[in-house]
Every structure is written in C-alpha cells, then in structure tokens.
Short mmCIF file of C-alpha atoms in Angstrom, two decimals:
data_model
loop_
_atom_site.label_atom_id
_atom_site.label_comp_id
_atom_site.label_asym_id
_atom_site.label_seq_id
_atom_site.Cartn_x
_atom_site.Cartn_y
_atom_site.Cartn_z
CA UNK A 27 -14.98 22.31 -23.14
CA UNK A 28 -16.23 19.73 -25.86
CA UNK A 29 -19.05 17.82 -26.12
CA UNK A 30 -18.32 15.15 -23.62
CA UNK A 31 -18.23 17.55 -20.75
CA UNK A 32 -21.82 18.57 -21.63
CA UNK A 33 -23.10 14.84 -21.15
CA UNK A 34 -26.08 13.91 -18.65
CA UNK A 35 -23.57 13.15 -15.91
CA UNK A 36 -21.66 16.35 -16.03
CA UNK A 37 -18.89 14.26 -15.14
CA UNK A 38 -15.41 15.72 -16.67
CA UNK A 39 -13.69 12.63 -18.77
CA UNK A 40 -9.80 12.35 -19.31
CA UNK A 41 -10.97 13.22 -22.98
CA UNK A 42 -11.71 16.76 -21.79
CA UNK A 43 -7.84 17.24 -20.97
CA UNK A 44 -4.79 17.13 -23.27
CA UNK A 45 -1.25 16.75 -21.70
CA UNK A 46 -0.43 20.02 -23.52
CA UNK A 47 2.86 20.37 -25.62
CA UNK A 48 5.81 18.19 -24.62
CA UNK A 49 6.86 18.95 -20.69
CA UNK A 50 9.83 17.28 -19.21
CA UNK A 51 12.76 18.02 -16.55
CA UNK A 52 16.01 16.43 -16.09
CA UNK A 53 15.83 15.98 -12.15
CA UNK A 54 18.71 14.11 -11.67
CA UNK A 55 21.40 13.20 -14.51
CA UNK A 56 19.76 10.65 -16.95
CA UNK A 57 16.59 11.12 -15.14
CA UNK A 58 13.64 12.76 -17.01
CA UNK A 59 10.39 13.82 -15.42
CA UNK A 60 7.83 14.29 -17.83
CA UNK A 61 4.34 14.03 -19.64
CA UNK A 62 2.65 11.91 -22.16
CA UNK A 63 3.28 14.87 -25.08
CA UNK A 64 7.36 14.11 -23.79
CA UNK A 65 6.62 10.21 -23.92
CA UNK A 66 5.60 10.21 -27.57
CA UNK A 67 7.43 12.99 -29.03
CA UNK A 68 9.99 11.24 -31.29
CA UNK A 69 12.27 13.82 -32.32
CA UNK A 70 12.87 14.93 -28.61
CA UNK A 71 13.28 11.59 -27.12
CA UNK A 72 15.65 10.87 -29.85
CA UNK A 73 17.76 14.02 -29.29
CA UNK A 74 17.68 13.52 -25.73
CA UNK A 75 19.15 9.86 -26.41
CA UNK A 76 16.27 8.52 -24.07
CA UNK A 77 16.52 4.45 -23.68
CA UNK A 78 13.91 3.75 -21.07
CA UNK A 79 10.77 4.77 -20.96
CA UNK A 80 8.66 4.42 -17.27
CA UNK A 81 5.09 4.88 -17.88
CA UNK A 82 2.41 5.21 -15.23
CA UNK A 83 -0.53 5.54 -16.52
CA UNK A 84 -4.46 4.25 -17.08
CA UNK A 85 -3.00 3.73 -21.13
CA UNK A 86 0.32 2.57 -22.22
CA UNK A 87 2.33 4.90 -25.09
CA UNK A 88 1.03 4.37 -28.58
CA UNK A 89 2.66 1.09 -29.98
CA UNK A 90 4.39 2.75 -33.04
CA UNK A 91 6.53 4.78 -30.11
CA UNK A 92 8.84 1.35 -29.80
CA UNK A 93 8.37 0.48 -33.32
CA UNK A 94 10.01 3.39 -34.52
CA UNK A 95 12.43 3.41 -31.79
CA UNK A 96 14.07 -0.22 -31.83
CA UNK A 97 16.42 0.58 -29.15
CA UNK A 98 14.31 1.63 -26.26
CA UNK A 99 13.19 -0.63 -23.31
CA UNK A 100 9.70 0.19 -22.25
CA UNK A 101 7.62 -0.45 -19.00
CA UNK A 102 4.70 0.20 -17.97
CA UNK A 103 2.47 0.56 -14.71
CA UNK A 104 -1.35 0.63 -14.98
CA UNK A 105 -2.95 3.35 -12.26
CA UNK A 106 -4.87 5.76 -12.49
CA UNK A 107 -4.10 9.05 -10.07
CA UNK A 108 -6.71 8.31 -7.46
CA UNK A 109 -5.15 8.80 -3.81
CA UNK A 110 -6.29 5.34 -2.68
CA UNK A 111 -5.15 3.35 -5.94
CA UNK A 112 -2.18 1.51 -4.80
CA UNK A 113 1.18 2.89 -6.18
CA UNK A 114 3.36 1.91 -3.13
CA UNK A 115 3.91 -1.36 -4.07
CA UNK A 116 5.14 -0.92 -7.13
CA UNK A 117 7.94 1.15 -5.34
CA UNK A 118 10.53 -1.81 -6.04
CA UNK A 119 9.64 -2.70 -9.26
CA UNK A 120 10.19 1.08 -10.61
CA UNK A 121 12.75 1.39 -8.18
CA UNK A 122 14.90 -1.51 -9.88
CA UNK A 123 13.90 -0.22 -13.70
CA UNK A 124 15.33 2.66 -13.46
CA UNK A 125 18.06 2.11 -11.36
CA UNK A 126 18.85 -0.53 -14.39
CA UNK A 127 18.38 2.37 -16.61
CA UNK A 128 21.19 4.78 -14.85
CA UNK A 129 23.62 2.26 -13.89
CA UNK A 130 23.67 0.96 -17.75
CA UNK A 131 24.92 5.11 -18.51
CA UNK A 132 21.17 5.24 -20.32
CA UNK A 133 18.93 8.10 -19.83
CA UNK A 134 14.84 7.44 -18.94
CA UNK A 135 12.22 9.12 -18.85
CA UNK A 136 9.64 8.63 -16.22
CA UNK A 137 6.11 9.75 -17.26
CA UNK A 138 2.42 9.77 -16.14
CA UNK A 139 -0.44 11.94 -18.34
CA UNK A 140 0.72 15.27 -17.39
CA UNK A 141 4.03 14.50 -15.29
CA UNK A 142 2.63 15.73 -11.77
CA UNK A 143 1.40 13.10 -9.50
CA UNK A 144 2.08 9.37 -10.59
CA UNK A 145 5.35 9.87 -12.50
CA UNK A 146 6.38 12.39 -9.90
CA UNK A 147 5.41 9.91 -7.50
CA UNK A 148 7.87 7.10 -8.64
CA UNK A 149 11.06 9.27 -8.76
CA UNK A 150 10.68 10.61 -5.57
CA UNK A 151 10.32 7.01 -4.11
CA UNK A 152 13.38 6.10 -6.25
CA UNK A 153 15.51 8.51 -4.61
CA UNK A 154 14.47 8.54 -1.59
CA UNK A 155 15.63 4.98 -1.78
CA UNK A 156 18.58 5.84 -3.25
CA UNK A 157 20.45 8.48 -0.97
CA UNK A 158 17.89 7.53 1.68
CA UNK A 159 16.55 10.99 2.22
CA UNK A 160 13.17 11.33 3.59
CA UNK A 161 9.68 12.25 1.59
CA UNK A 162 10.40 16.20 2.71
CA UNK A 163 13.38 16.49 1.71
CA UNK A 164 13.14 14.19 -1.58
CA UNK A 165 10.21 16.50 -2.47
CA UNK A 166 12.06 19.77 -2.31
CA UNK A 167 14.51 18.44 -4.36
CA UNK A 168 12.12 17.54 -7.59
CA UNK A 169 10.44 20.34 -6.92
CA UNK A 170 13.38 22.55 -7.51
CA UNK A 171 14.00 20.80 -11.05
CA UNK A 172 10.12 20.76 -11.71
CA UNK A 173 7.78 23.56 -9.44
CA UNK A 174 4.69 21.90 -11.09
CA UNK A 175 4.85 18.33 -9.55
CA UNK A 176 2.11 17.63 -6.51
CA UNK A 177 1.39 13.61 -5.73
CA UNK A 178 -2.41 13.45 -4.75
CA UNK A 179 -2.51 13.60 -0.92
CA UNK A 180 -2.92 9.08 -1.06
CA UNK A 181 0.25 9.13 -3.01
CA UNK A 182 1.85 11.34 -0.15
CA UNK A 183 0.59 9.04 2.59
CA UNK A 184 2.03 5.90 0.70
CA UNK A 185 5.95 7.76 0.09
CA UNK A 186 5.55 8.36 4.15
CA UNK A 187 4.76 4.78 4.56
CA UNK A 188 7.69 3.79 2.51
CA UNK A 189 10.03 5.98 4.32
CA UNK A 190 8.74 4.68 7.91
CA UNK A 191 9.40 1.00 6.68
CA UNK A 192 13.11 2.14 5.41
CA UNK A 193 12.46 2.41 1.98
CA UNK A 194 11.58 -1.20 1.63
CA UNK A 195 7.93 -2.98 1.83
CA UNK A 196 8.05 -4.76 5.12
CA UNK A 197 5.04 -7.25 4.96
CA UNK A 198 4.88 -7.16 9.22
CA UNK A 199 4.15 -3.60 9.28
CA UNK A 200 1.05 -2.96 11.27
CA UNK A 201 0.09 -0.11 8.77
CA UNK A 202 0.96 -1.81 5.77
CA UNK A 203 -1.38 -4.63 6.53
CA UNK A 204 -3.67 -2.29 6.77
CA UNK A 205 -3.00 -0.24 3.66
CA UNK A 206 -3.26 -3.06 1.77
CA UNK A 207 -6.63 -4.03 3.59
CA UNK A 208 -7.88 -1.14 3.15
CA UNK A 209 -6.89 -0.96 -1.10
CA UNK A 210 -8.80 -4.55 -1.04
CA UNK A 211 -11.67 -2.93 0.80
CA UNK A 212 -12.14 -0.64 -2.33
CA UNK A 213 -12.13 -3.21 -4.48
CA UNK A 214 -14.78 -5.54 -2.79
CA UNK A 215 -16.70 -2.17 -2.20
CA UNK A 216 -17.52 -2.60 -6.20
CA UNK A 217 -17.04 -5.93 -6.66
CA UNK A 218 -18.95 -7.13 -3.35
CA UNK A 219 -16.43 -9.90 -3.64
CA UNK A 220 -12.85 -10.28 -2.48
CA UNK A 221 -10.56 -10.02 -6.15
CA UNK A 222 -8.22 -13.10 -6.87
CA UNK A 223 -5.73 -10.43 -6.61
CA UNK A 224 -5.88 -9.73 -3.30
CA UNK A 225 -6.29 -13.08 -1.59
CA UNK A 226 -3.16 -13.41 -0.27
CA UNK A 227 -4.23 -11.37 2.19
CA UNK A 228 -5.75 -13.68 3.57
CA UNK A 229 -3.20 -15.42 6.36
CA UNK A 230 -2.92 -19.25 6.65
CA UNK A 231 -5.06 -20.72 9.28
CA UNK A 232 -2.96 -20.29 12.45
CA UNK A 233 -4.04 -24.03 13.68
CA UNK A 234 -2.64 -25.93 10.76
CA UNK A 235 0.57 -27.16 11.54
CA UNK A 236 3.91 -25.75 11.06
CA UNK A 237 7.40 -26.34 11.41
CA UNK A 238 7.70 -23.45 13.86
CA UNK A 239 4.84 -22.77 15.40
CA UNK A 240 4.19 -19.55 17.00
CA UNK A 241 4.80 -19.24 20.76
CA UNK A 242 1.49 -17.15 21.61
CA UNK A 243 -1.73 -17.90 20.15
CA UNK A 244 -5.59 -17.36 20.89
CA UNK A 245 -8.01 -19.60 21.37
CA UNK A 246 -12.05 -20.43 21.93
CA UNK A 247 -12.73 -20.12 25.01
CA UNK A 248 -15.77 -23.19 24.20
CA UNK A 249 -13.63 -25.01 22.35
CA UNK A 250 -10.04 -24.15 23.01
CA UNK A 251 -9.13 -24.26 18.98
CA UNK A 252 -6.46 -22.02 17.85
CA UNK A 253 -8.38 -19.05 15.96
CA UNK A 254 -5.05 -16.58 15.70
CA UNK A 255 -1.36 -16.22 16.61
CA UNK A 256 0.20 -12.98 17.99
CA UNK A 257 1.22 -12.18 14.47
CA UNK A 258 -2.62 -12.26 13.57
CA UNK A 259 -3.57 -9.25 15.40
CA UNK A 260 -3.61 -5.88 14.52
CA UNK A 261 -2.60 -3.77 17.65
CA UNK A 262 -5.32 -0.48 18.02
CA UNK A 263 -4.61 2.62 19.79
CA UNK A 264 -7.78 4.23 21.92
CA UNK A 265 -9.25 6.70 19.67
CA UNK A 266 -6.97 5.72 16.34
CA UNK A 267 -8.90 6.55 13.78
CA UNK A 268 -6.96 4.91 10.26
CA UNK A 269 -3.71 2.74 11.75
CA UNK A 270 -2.17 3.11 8.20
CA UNK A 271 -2.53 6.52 7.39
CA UNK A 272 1.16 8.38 8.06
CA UNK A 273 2.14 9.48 11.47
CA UNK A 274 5.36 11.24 11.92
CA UNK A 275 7.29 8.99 13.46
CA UNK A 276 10.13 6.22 12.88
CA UNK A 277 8.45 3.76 14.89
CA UNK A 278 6.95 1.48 12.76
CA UNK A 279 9.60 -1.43 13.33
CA UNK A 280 8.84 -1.20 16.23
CA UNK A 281 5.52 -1.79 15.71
CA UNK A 282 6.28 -4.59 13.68
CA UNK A 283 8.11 -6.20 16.79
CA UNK A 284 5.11 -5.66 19.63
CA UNK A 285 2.55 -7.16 17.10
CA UNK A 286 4.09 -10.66 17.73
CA UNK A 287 4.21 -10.21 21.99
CA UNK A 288 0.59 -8.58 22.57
CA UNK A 289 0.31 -6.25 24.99
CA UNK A 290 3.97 -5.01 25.08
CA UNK A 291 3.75 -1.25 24.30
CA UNK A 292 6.09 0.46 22.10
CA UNK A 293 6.64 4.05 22.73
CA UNK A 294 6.08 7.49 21.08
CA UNK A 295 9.20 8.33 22.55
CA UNK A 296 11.30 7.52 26.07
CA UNK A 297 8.65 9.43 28.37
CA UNK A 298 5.24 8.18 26.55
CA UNK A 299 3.90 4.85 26.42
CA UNK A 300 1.65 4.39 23.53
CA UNK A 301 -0.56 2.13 25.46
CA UNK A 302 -2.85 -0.41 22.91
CA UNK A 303 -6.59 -0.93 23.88
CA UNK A 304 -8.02 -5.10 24.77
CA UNK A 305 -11.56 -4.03 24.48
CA UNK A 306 -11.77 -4.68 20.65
CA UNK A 307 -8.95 -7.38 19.07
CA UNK A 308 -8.54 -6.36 15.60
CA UNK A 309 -6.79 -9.78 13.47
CA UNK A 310 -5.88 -10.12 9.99
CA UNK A 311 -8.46 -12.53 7.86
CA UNK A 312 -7.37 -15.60 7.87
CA UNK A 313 -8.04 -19.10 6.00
CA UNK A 314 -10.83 -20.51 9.01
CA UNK A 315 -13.42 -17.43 7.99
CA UNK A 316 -14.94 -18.72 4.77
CA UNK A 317 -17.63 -16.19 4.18
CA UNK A 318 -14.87 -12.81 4.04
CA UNK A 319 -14.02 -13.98 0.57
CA UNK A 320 -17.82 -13.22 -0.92
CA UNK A 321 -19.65 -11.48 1.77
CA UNK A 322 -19.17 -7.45 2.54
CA UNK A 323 -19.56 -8.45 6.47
CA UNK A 324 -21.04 -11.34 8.51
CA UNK A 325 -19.86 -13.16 12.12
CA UNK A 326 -16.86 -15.03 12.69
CA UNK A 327 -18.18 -18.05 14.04
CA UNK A 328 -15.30 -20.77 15.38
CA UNK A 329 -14.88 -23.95 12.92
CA UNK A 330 -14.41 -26.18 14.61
CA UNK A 331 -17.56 -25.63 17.45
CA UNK A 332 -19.45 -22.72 15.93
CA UNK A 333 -19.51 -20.05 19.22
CA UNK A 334 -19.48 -17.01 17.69
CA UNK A 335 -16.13 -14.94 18.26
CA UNK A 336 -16.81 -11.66 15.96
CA UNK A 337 -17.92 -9.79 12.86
CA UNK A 338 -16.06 -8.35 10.14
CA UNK A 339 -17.11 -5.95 7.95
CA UNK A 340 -14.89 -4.65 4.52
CA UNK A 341 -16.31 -1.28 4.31
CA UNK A 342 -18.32 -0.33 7.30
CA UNK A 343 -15.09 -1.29 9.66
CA UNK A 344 -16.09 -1.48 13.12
CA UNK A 345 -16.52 1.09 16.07
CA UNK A 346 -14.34 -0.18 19.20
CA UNK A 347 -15.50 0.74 22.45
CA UNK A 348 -12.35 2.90 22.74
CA UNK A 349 -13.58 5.50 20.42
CA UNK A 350 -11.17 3.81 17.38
CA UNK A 351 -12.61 3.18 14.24
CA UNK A 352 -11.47 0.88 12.03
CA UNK A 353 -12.10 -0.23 8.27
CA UNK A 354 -12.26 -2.63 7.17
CA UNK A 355 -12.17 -4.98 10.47
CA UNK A 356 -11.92 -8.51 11.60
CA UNK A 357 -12.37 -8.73 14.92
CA UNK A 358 -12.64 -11.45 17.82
CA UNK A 359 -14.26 -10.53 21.36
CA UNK A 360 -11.72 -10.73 23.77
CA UNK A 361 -14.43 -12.57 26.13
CA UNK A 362 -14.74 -15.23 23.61
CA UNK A 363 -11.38 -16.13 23.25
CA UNK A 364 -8.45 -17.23 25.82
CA UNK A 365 -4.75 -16.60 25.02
CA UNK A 366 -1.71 -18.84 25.72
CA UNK A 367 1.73 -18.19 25.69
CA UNK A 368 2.78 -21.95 24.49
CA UNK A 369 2.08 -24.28 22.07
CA UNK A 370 2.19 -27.87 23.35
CA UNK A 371 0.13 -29.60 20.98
CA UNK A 372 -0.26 -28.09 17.64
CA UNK A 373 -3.71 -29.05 16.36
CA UNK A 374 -4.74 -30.00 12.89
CA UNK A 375 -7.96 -28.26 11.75
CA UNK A 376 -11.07 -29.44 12.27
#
C-alpha cells in the first residue's frame, strides 16, 4: 500500500487503487464496457474506431484524450459508486447518448474507474430499455460478455426501480418520490440544509389555485384550509419498512393510480389486498411548510391558523403506530385534519 493508506484515519483513498492495464468488453455490437486505463488509452480507442466516450465517474478523462482525438464526442456523469448516490436518473440521459452513438453506426465506450459498477450500471439500464428485458435477465447477459461486472447493491435497487416504472422515470411513483426523498435526505444529513438542487421536491402548495383542481383534498380540521391533495400523500403499508426500496412486483402503476383516490387498495395479486394503514398520513413537502427547507425536523403547524398538524423529520423519519418506519417523513395526524372529496371553492393562501 503507499503512504496514504498509512495516514491517521486509516481510511483507504481512490489514490491507493489503479484501474490496472486497459480492460474493456464489446457487450453488444458498438458497445464497449470498460475502465479508465480503456478510456485513455489512445492507440486502442483509435484501433477500435471508438467515437463516444460515456464516462461515469468522480473525474472526467484527462483533457488531452479529446485533444488528440478531434473526432470523438465525449460525456460525462459525475458519481461516485456509493449505493445511495443517485444514478437512476440519469437513466435517460445515458440512455439517449448512446443510443445516438449506435444508431449513427459509431462505436462507444461506456466507462467508470474500473468498469464494474457505475459503467456497468448504465448499459444494463440502456438495454434493458432497449429490448425491454428485465434487470435479471439484462444482467446475465453483460455478465456473459464481462464475468467481472457487480453494480453496488443501491445501484441494483435503482435498475429494479426502473424496470417496475417501465423503463421510464415516472414522477407519480410512490417509490420514486421516495427515492428521491430519501437521496435529498443524504444531502441535508451533511448540509443540515435542503440543496437548491433538490427543491423541486418540494410540491406546490395544494391551496393555491389551479386550473384543475384536484377532486380530493385534506384539510384543518380548526381551520378547514387545504393542507394536501390526494396526490400529496404517500400511501404506507403496516410494518413497511423503506416504500422505495425494490419489491418484486409489477405493481407500481398501480400504485401510482391509488395514491390519487386514498384508501383504494391495490393488490399484491387477485386474492391479496395490500391494505394501506390511516394511523400515520405520510405527504410529500410541500410549499406551506417553511422551516423543511433549513431545519433537519420541526412541526408542521397550519398557515393559515397555526394548529399543529405534524412533524417531519429528514433523517430520523418517523415511527408509525403500525410498526412502519419511514425516512425521511412528513406527516399530518389524521385527527387533525378532515378530508373532502370536492372542491367547491378553491382558496387562495393565506
């Protein structure tokens, strides 16, 4: 080991590791799997004709790589291979690159630092998009042109995502809202703030008005303001534990379509009801809860009168009744709020 590895922290450093000599596979004709070594070797990706180059990586390729090769198109994802760093939405974008790349009759090469878990990561997604084959299979089949790939176990979870929502990021999943909750969890975990980057998660006050407003909303029960639409809540089973982490199932659409009518149960399968628990109601954070942007937790107190409705907490989450924990969590106290099932008057914010 050098020097670095010896350090106070004992910590091992990307410096301790080399990508080894140049390592790539064709897995699929055009389509090159490979490392960093394979990314900057000039007299291979010459001979190899390569024209795109996919990185996905903490560091882009050395900047004399696309000065001595005029020709090639370059692109490049920063991530480092960390199961909870956030890779699945940058399925499309990579997804769309290299599709580019084949369809022109080029040849790319897709590589992270050692052409395992990130890069390996991207070309699965890409064809399992493409001949819309699931993770399983898709795996087997890049395996077979490279043994040595192995996304870390966060990557897995996100390709099983992506194959639930039908290869495409569907922005009303129930467990995509909360895989991208909990990636902006992380972040305020070391920031102690909410990052510019991930305020959109943060849903439009469901009072304000709107062309079309949503059928079923909740209210205070003090009050009556509008605090949340059906769309706002985040349905819980009793006992889940993580509602974004990968279940094997293809009912995520599903999903999708209950959030919006609370209370109506989709199923496991014809015989099973999955039934959701009322004891806790688990919402998206939305524009009327001023202090989630810069505080780790607090109450969710109503604008407009002040009766408390909630907490939330980003990284603690919140223990329901049920036995389901979830982080992070927003959450309103069913006893606090009413529901109703029409909108009359659509009230501006107070």
């Amino acid at each position: 080991m050098t020097d670095m590895a010896e350090k106070a922290d004992h910590k091992l450093c990307r410096e301790d590791f080399t990508p080894g000599p140049a390592s790539y596979s064709e897995v699929y004709p055009g389509l090159y799997l490979g490392n960093l070594s394979a990314a900057t070797d000039i007299e291979w990706l010459r001979e190899a004709k390569i024209d795109y180059i996919l990185t996905v990586d903490s560091c882009p390729i050395p900047r004399q790589i696309p000065e001595l090769l005029p020709n090639l198109t370059i692109k490049y994802i920063q991530i480092t291979d960390m199961p909870r760093e956030d890779l699945l939405t940058h399925f499309g974008i990579s997804y769309e690159f290299i599709n580019h790349a084949l369809e022109s009759n080029s040849r790319i090469l897709v590589h992270c630092y050692l052409g395992v878990s990130r890069s390996a990561t991207l070309v699965i997604a890409y064809l399992m998009k493409k001949y819309r084959k699931s993770y399983c299979d898709t795996f087997e089949i890049v395996r077979e042109k490279r043994p040595m790939i192995g996304p870390n176990r966060g990557f897995v979870a996100q390709l099983k995502l992506y194959e639930d929502m039908d290869f495409e990021i569907d922005s009303t999943s129930i467990r995509f809202k909360m895989y991208r909750l909990q990636i902006a969890a992380d972040k305020v975990r070391k920031a102690k703030i909410l990052p510019q980057d991930c305020m959109d998660l943060v849903r439009p006050d469901p009072a304000l008005a709107t062309v079309r407003p949503e059928p079923t909303v909740y209210r205070c029960k003090k009050c009556r303001r509008i605090v949340a639409s059906a769309s706002n809540i985040l349905p819980h089973a009793p006992r889940e534990k993580q509602i974004w982490r990968h279940i094997s199932t293809k009912r995520t659409s599903k999903q999708s379509k209950a959030v919006h009518e609370p209370l109506e149960l989709p199923k496991k399968d014809e015989h099973e009801p999955v039934e959701f628990c009322t004891k806790i109601l688990f919402v998206e954070p939305m524009a009327w809860m001023p202090d989630i942007t810069h505080n780790v937790e607090g109450k969710l107190n109503c604008p407009k009168c002040s009766a408390k409705l909630g907490s939330f907490s980003w990284i603690a989450g919140n223990q329901c009744p049920c036995g389901s924990k979830i982080a992070p969590a927003f959450y309103l106290v069913p006893s606090k709020v009413d529901w109703s099932n029409a909108v009359q008057n659509v009230q501006v914010t107070v």
